[in-house]
Each structure stands twice: as C-alpha cells, then as structure tokens.
Short mmCIF file of C-alpha atoms (C1' of nucleotides) in Angstrom, two decimals:
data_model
loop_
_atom_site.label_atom_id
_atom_site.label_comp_id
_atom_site.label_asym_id
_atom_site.label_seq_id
_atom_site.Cartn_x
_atom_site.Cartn_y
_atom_site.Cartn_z
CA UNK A 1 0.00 0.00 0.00
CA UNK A 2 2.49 2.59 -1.07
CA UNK A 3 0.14 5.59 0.00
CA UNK A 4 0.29 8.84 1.57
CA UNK A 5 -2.07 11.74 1.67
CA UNK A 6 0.51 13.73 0.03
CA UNK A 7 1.09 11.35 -3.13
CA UNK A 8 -2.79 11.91 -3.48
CA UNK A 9 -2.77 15.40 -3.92
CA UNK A 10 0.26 14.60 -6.38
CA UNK A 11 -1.63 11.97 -7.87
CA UNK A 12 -4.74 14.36 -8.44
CA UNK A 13 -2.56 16.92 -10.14
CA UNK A 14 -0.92 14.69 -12.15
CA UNK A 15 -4.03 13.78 -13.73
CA UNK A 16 -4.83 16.91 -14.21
CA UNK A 17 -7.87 17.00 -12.01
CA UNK A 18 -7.51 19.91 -9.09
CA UNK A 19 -7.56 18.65 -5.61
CA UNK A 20 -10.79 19.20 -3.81
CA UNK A 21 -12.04 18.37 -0.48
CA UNK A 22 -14.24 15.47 -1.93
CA UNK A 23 -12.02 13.99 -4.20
CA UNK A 24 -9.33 13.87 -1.33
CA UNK A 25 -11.40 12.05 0.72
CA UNK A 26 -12.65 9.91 -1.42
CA UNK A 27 -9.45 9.33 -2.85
CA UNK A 28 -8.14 8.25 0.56
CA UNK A 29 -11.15 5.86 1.01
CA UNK A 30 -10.57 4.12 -2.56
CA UNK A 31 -6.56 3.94 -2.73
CA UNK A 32 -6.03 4.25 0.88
CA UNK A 33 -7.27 0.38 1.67
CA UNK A 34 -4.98 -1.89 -0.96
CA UNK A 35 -6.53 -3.31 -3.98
CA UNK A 36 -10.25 -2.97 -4.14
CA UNK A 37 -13.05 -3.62 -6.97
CA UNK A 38 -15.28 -1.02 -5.70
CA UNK A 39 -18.59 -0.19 -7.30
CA UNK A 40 -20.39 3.38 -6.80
CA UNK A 41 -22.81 1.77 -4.19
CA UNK A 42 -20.00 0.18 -2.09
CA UNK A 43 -18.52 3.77 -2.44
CA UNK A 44 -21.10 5.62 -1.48
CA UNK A 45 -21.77 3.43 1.72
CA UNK A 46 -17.97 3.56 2.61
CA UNK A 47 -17.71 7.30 2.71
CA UNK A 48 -21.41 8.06 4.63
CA UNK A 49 -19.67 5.40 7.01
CA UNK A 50 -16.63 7.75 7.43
CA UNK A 51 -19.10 10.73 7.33
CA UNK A 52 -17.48 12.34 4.22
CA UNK A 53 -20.41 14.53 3.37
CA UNK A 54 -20.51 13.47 -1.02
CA UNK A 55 -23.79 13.16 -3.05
CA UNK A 56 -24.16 10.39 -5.25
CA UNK A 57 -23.62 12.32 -8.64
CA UNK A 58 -20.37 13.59 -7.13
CA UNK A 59 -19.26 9.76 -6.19
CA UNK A 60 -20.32 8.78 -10.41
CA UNK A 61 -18.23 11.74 -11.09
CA UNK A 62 -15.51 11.11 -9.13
CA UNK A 63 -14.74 7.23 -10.28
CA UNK A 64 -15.34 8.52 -13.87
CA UNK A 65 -12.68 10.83 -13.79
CA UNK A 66 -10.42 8.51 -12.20
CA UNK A 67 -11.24 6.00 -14.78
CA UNK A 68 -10.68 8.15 -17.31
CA UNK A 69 -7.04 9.82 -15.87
CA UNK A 70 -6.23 6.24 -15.86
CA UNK A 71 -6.39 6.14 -11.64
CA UNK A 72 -8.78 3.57 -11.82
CA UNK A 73 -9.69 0.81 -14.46
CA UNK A 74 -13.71 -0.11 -14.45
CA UNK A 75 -14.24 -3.73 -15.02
CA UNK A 76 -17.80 -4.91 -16.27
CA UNK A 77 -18.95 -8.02 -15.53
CA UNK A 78 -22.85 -8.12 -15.02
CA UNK A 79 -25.25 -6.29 -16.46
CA UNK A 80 -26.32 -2.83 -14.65
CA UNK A 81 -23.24 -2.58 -12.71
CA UNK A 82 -20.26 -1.15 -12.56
CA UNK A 83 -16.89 -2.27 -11.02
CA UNK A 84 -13.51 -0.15 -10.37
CA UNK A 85 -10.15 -1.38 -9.83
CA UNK A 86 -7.63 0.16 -7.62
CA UNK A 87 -4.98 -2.52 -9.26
CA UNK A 88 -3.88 -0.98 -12.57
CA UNK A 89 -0.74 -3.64 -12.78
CA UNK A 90 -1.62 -6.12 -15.87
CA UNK A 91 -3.62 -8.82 -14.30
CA UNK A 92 -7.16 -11.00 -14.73
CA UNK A 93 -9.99 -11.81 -12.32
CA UNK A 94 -12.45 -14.40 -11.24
CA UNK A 95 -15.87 -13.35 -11.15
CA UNK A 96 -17.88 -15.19 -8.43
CA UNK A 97 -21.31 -15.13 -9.81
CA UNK A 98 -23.10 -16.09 -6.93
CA UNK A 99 -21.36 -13.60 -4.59
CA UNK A 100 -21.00 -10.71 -7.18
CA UNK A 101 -17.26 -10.59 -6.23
CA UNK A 102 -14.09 -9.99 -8.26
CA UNK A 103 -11.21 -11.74 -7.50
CA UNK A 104 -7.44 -10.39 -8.92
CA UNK A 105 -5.05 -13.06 -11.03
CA UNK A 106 -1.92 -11.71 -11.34
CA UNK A 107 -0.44 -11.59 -14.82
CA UNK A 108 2.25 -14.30 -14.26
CA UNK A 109 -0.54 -16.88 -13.21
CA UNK A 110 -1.88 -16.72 -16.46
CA UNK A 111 -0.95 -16.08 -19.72
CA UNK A 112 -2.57 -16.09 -23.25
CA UNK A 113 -0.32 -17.54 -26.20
CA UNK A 114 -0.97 -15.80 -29.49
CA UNK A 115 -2.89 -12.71 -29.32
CA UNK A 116 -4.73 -12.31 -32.69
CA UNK A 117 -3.84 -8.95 -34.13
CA UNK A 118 -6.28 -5.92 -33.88
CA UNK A 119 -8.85 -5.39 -36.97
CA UNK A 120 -7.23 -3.10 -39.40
CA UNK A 121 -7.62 0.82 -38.66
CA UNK A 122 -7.86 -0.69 -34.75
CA UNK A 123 -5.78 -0.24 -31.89
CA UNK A 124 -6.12 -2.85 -28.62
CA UNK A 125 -6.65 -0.91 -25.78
CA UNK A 126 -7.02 -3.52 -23.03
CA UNK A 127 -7.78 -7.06 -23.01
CA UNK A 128 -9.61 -8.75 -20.35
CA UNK A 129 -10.12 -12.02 -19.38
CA UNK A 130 -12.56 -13.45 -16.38
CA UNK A 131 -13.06 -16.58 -15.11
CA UNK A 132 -16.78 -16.67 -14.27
CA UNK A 133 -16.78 -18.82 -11.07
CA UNK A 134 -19.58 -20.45 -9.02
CA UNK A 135 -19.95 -22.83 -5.78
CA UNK A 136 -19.80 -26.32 -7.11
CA UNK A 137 -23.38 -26.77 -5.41
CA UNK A 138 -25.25 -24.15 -7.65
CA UNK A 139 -27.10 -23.87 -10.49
CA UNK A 140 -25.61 -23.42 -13.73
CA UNK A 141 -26.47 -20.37 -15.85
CA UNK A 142 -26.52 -18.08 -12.74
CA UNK A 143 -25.96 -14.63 -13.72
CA UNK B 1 -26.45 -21.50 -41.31
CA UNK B 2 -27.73 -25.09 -40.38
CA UNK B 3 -31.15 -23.76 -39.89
CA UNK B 4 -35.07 -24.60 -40.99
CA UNK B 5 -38.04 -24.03 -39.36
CA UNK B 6 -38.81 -27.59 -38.48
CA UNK B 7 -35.26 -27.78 -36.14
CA UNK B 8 -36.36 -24.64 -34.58
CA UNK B 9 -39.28 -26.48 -32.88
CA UNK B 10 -37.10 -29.32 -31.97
CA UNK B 11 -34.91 -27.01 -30.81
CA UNK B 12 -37.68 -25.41 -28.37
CA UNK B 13 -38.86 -28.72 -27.53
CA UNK B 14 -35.46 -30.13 -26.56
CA UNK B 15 -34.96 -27.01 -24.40
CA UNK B 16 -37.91 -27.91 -22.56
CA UNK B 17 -39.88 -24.48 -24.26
CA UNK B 18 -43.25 -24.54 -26.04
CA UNK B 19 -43.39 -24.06 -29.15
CA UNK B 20 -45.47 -20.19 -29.04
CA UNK B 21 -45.77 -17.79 -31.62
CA UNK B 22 -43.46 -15.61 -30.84
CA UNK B 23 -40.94 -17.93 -29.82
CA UNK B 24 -40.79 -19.16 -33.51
CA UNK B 25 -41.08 -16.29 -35.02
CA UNK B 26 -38.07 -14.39 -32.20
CA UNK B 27 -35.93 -17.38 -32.88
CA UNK B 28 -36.36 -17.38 -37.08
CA UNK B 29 -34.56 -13.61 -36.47
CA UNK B 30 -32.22 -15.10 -33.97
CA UNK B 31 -31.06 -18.40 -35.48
CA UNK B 32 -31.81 -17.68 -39.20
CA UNK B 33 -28.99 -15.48 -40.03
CA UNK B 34 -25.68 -16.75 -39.04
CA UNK B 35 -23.91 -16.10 -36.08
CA UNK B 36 -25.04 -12.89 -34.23
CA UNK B 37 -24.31 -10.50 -30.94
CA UNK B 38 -27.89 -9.03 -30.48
CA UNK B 39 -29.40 -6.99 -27.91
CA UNK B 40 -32.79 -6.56 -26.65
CA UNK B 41 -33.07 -3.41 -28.58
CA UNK B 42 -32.20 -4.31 -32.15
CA UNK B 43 -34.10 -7.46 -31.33
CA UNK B 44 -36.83 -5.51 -30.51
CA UNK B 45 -36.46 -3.09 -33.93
CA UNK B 46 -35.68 -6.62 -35.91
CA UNK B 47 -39.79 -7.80 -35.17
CA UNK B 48 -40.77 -4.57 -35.28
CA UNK B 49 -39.68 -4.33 -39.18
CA UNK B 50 -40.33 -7.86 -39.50
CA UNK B 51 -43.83 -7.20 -38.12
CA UNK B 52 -44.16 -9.68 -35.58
CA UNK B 53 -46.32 -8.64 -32.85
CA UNK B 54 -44.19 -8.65 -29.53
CA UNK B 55 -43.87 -7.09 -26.63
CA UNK B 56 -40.78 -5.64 -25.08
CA UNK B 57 -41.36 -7.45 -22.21
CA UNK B 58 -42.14 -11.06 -24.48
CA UNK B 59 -38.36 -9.87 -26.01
CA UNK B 60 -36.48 -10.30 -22.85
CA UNK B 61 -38.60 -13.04 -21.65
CA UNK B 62 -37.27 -15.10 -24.61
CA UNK B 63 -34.10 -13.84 -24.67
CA UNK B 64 -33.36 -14.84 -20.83
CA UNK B 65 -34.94 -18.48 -21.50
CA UNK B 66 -32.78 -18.55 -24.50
CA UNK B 67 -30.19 -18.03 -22.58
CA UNK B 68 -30.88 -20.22 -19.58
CA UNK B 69 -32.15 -23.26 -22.32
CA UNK B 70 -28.19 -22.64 -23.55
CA UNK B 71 -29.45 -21.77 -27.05
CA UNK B 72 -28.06 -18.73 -26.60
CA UNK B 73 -24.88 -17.30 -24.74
CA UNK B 74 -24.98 -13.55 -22.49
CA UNK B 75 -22.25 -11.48 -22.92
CA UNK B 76 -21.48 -8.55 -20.66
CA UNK B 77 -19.35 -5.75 -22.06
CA UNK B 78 -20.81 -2.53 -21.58
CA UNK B 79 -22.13 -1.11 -18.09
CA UNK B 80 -25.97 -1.43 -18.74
CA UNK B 81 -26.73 -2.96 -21.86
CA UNK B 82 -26.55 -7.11 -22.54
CA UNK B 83 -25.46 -8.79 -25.82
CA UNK B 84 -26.74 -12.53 -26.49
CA UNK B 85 -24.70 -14.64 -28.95
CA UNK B 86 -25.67 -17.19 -31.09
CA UNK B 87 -21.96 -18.55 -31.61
CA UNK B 88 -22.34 -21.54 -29.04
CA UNK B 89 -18.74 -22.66 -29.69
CA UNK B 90 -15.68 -21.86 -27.29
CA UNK B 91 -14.51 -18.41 -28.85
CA UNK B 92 -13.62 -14.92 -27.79
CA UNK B 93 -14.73 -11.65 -28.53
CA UNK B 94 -13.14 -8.08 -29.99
CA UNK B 95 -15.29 -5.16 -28.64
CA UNK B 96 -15.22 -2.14 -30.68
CA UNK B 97 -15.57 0.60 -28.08
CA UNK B 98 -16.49 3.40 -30.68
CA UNK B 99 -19.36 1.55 -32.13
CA UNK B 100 -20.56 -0.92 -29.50
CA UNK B 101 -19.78 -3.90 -31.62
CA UNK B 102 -18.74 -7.56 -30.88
CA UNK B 103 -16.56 -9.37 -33.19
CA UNK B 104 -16.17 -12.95 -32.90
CA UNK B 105 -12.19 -14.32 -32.34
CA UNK B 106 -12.39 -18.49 -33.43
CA UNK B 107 -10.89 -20.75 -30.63
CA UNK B 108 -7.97 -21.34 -32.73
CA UNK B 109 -6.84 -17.97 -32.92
CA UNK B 110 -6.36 -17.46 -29.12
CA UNK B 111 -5.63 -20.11 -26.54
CA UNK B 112 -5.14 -19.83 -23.07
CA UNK B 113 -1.65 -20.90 -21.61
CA UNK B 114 -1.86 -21.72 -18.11
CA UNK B 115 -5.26 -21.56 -16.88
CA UNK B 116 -5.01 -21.23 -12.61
CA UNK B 117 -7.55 -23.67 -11.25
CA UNK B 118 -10.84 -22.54 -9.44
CA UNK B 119 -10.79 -21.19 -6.19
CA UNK B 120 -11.72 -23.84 -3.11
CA UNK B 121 -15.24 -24.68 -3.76
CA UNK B 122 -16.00 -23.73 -6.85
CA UNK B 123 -16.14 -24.17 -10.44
CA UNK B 124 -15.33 -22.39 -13.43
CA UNK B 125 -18.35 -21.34 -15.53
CA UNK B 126 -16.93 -19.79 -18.13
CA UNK B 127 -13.98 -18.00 -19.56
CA UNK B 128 -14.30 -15.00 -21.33
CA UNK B 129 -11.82 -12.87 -23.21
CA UNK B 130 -12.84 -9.73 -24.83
CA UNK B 131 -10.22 -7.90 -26.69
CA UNK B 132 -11.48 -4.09 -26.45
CA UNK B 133 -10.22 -1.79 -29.44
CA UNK B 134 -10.81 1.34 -30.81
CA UNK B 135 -10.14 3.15 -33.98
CA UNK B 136 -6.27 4.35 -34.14
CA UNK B 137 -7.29 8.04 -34.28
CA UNK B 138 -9.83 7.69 -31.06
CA UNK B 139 -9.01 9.05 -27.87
CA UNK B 140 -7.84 6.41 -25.08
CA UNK B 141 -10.38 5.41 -22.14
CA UNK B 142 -13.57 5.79 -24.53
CA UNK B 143 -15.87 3.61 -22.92
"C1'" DG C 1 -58.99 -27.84 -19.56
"C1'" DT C 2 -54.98 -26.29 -17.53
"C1'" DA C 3 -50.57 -24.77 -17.02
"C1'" DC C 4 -47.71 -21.80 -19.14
"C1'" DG C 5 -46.85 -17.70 -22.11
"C1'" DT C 6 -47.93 -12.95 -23.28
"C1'" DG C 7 -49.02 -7.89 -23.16
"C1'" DC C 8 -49.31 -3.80 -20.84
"C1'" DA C 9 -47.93 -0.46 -17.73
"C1'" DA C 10 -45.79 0.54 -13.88
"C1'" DA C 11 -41.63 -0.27 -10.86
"C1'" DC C 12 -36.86 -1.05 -10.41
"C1'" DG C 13 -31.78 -0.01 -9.72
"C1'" DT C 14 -28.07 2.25 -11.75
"C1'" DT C 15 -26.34 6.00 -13.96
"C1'" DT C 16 -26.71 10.71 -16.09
"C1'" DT C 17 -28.16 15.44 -16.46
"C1'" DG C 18 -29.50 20.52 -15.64
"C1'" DC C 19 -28.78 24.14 -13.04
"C1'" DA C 20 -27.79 27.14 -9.12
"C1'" DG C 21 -24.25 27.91 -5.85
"C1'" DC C 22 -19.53 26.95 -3.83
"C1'" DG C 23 -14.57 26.69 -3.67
"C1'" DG C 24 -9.87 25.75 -5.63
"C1'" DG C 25 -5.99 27.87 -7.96
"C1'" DC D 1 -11.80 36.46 -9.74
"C1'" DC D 2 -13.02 32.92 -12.67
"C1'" DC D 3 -13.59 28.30 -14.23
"C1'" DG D 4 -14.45 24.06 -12.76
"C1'" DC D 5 -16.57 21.25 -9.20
"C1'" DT D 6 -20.49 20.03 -6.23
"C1'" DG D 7 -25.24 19.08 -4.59
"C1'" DC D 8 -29.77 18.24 -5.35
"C1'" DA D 9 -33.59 16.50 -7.63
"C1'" DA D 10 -35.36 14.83 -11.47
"C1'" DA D 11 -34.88 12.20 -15.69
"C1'" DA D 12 -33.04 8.64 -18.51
"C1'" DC D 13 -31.76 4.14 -19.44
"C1'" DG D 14 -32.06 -0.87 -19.78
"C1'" DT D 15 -34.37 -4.31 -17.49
"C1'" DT D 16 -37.86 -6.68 -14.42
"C1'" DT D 17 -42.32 -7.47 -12.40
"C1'" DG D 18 -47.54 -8.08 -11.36
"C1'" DC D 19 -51.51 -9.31 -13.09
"C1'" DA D 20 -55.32 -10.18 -16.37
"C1'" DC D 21 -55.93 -12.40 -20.70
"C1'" DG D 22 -54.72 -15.71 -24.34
"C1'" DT D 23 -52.85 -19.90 -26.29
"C1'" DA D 24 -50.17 -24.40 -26.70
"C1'" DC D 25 -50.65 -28.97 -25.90
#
DNA sequence: GTACGTGCAAACGTTTTGCAGCGGG
DNA sequence: CCCGCTGCAAAACGTTTGCACGTAC
C-alpha cells in the first residue's frame, strides 16, 4: 500500500484534475485500503460510514474521472453494474457469480499464447479475461 | 447456417420451451442469419420491421430463457446494456468501443496458456476474453 | 382444460443530467 | 476572480415485475 495523503494530492494533479475536499477524501477511502473492486454503491456506503459529506452524482463523477485519468480501471462483468479497480498492474480476475465478487489473477498466473492482431484501422486498448466462477453446489447459468 | 423451421421447434422442444408464436417467429430472427451479438433493442427493432407482434417485455422473456435453455450465450461488455450470442462454440470476442460492436475471435486464434484452477469450492463457468479496441485516431479510455 | 406464455404499464436499480451555488488555484 | 466542481432532484436508461388475458398442448 504505497500511499500517503501527500502522493494523493500529487496523484490528483498529475491527472490533471484539481484537488478538492471530496475527491481527497474519497481518494483516501478508494486507494487508501490496498486493492479494491469497488462499485459506486460500495462507495457511497464507505464514505457516509466515514461521514465524508458526497452526493451520489459527485461519487459517479468522481470514479469517472479517475477512470478516465487512468487512476482507476472499471471492469464490467454483469449487467447494470459497474466495477472499479484500484490494481492498474496487468492482471485477470475471477468473477464469483453467486457472490458478485471480483477476485485479482496476477499476470504471471496466467498467460494467453498468441494474441490475434487488432482489426485493421484498430488499436487494442485492453484485453480482459474473467473466469466466471460459481460454488460447485449451484445452479448453472446463474448470472 | 444449419437452420429450418422444423429444427427450430425441436430445438424449443429439446430445451424444454413450447413451441409459441413468438418464440418461432423471435428465434427465425435469432437463429436464421448466421452467427449474431444481439441486444434486446435491435431485437426488438428486428420484429418490429419484420412485423411480428411482440412485446418488449415477451423480447427479454425469450431472450433470458434462451439463454438459460443454452441456445443462446450472455455477454457482458458494456455497463448497462446485454449482448446474447448465437456462436455456441468456445470463442472470444473483440469489442469495438467506438461503435458498441462484438466481433467474434475463433478458438484457434487465441488459446489460453496456463489456466489457474478454481478457487476452493468452486467451479469455473466460463472463460471469457474480450479484446477491447478502438479506432487508431480515437481518444484512449472511450468507454 | 390447464398450465404456461404474453401484453401492458408501472416499478426497479443504476447512472446521467440541468442548473444554481460553492470553492480551488 | 473565474472556471471548474459540487449538490440536489429529477430524468433517462435498460431491465424486471404483477396481473389479467390468451394460447399451446
């Protein structure tokens, strides 16, 4: 957890985003903690529990412009929900489907042997892979 | 395109699904033109110019039995919005970001080299890769 | 005939938007 | 001081649901 309060603001600036109260706070809740797969609800309970006074549009706001300063990568996995990654290092996750819960493999556990080249006038900006997961006990066809 | 009419109510039958109007007529769209990534909405636009009567609510219906039956396959790239494939085969996907398109990538083009096993007390469902590109000239983080 | 499928409209949860006011640089 | 950020409430979006009617078998 190499994390200070100070990197934030250094972080923020960096990305070109100015350094207010909210995303400070928030910023210490979501990089603060390790890697996380947060999602805006999860968010938005975490920072009413640490009475960080944020409205809901400003918590949307917030992990889009993270996403989008490359702070954060979103993962989607179900449909009608969002997830956001605090682990930006090349790496894959389980999905538990019964448990809605992401679950990090790092790179060097897994590893894909000939990447087909991207359509012509294309670039690849990211490829992800998830290993949908459920208790050996359940249905099949969860989601 | 190994498809007729007649197989599409064996099909239904074998899935355990009566054989209703709109199921046959939904499933002549779906199955009678090749392999397809479809959502609700251009299914719903498909009937609509093919005028078959249907409700929105009939649409998603069928597409979720569909689904569960295994005729058809859900796949999750975008935050709020579900694509159903009719490529049953193992096989991976290219998302084009900029226009909300699937692609399909053949099994033989992409294998996986050292898949880690399940975590304790589960089972893997599924593995999905989606390859997400964008046109050269786009701007990074488009989603 | 009966169980299952369908249509409609209203509800749902997540995300986005419009706009007035606040606060960072 | 000014532009960008925030809060609020309301709307938008894709999807799901409840219930009365219709249809497959």
């Amino acid at each position: 957890m190499n994390y200070t309060p100070q990197k934030l603001r250094e972080k923020l600036h960096d990305a070109g985003l100015s350094a207010t109260n909210q995303r400070l706070a928030l910023g210490e809740l979501i990089f603060g903690r390790g890697n996380r797969h947060l999602s805006a609800e999860q968010l938005r309970k975490e920072a009413a529990a640490a009475h960080i006074p944020v409205s809901l549009a400003t918590i949307y706001n917030t992990l889009r412009q993270f996403s989008g300063a490359g702070l954060l990568r979103e993962v989607v996995v179900e449909p009608g929900r969002s997830y956001f990654d605090t682990n930006l290092s090349e790496h894959h996750h389980f999905f538990h489907e019964d448990e809605g819960r992401l679950e990090d493999i790092s790179a060097d556990r897994l590893s894909i042997n000939n990447l087909p080249p991207a359509p012509n006038g294309t670039d690849i900006r990211r490829v992800d892979v998830i290993i949908r997961v459920a208790r050996e006990d359940a249905q099949r066809d969860v989601i």
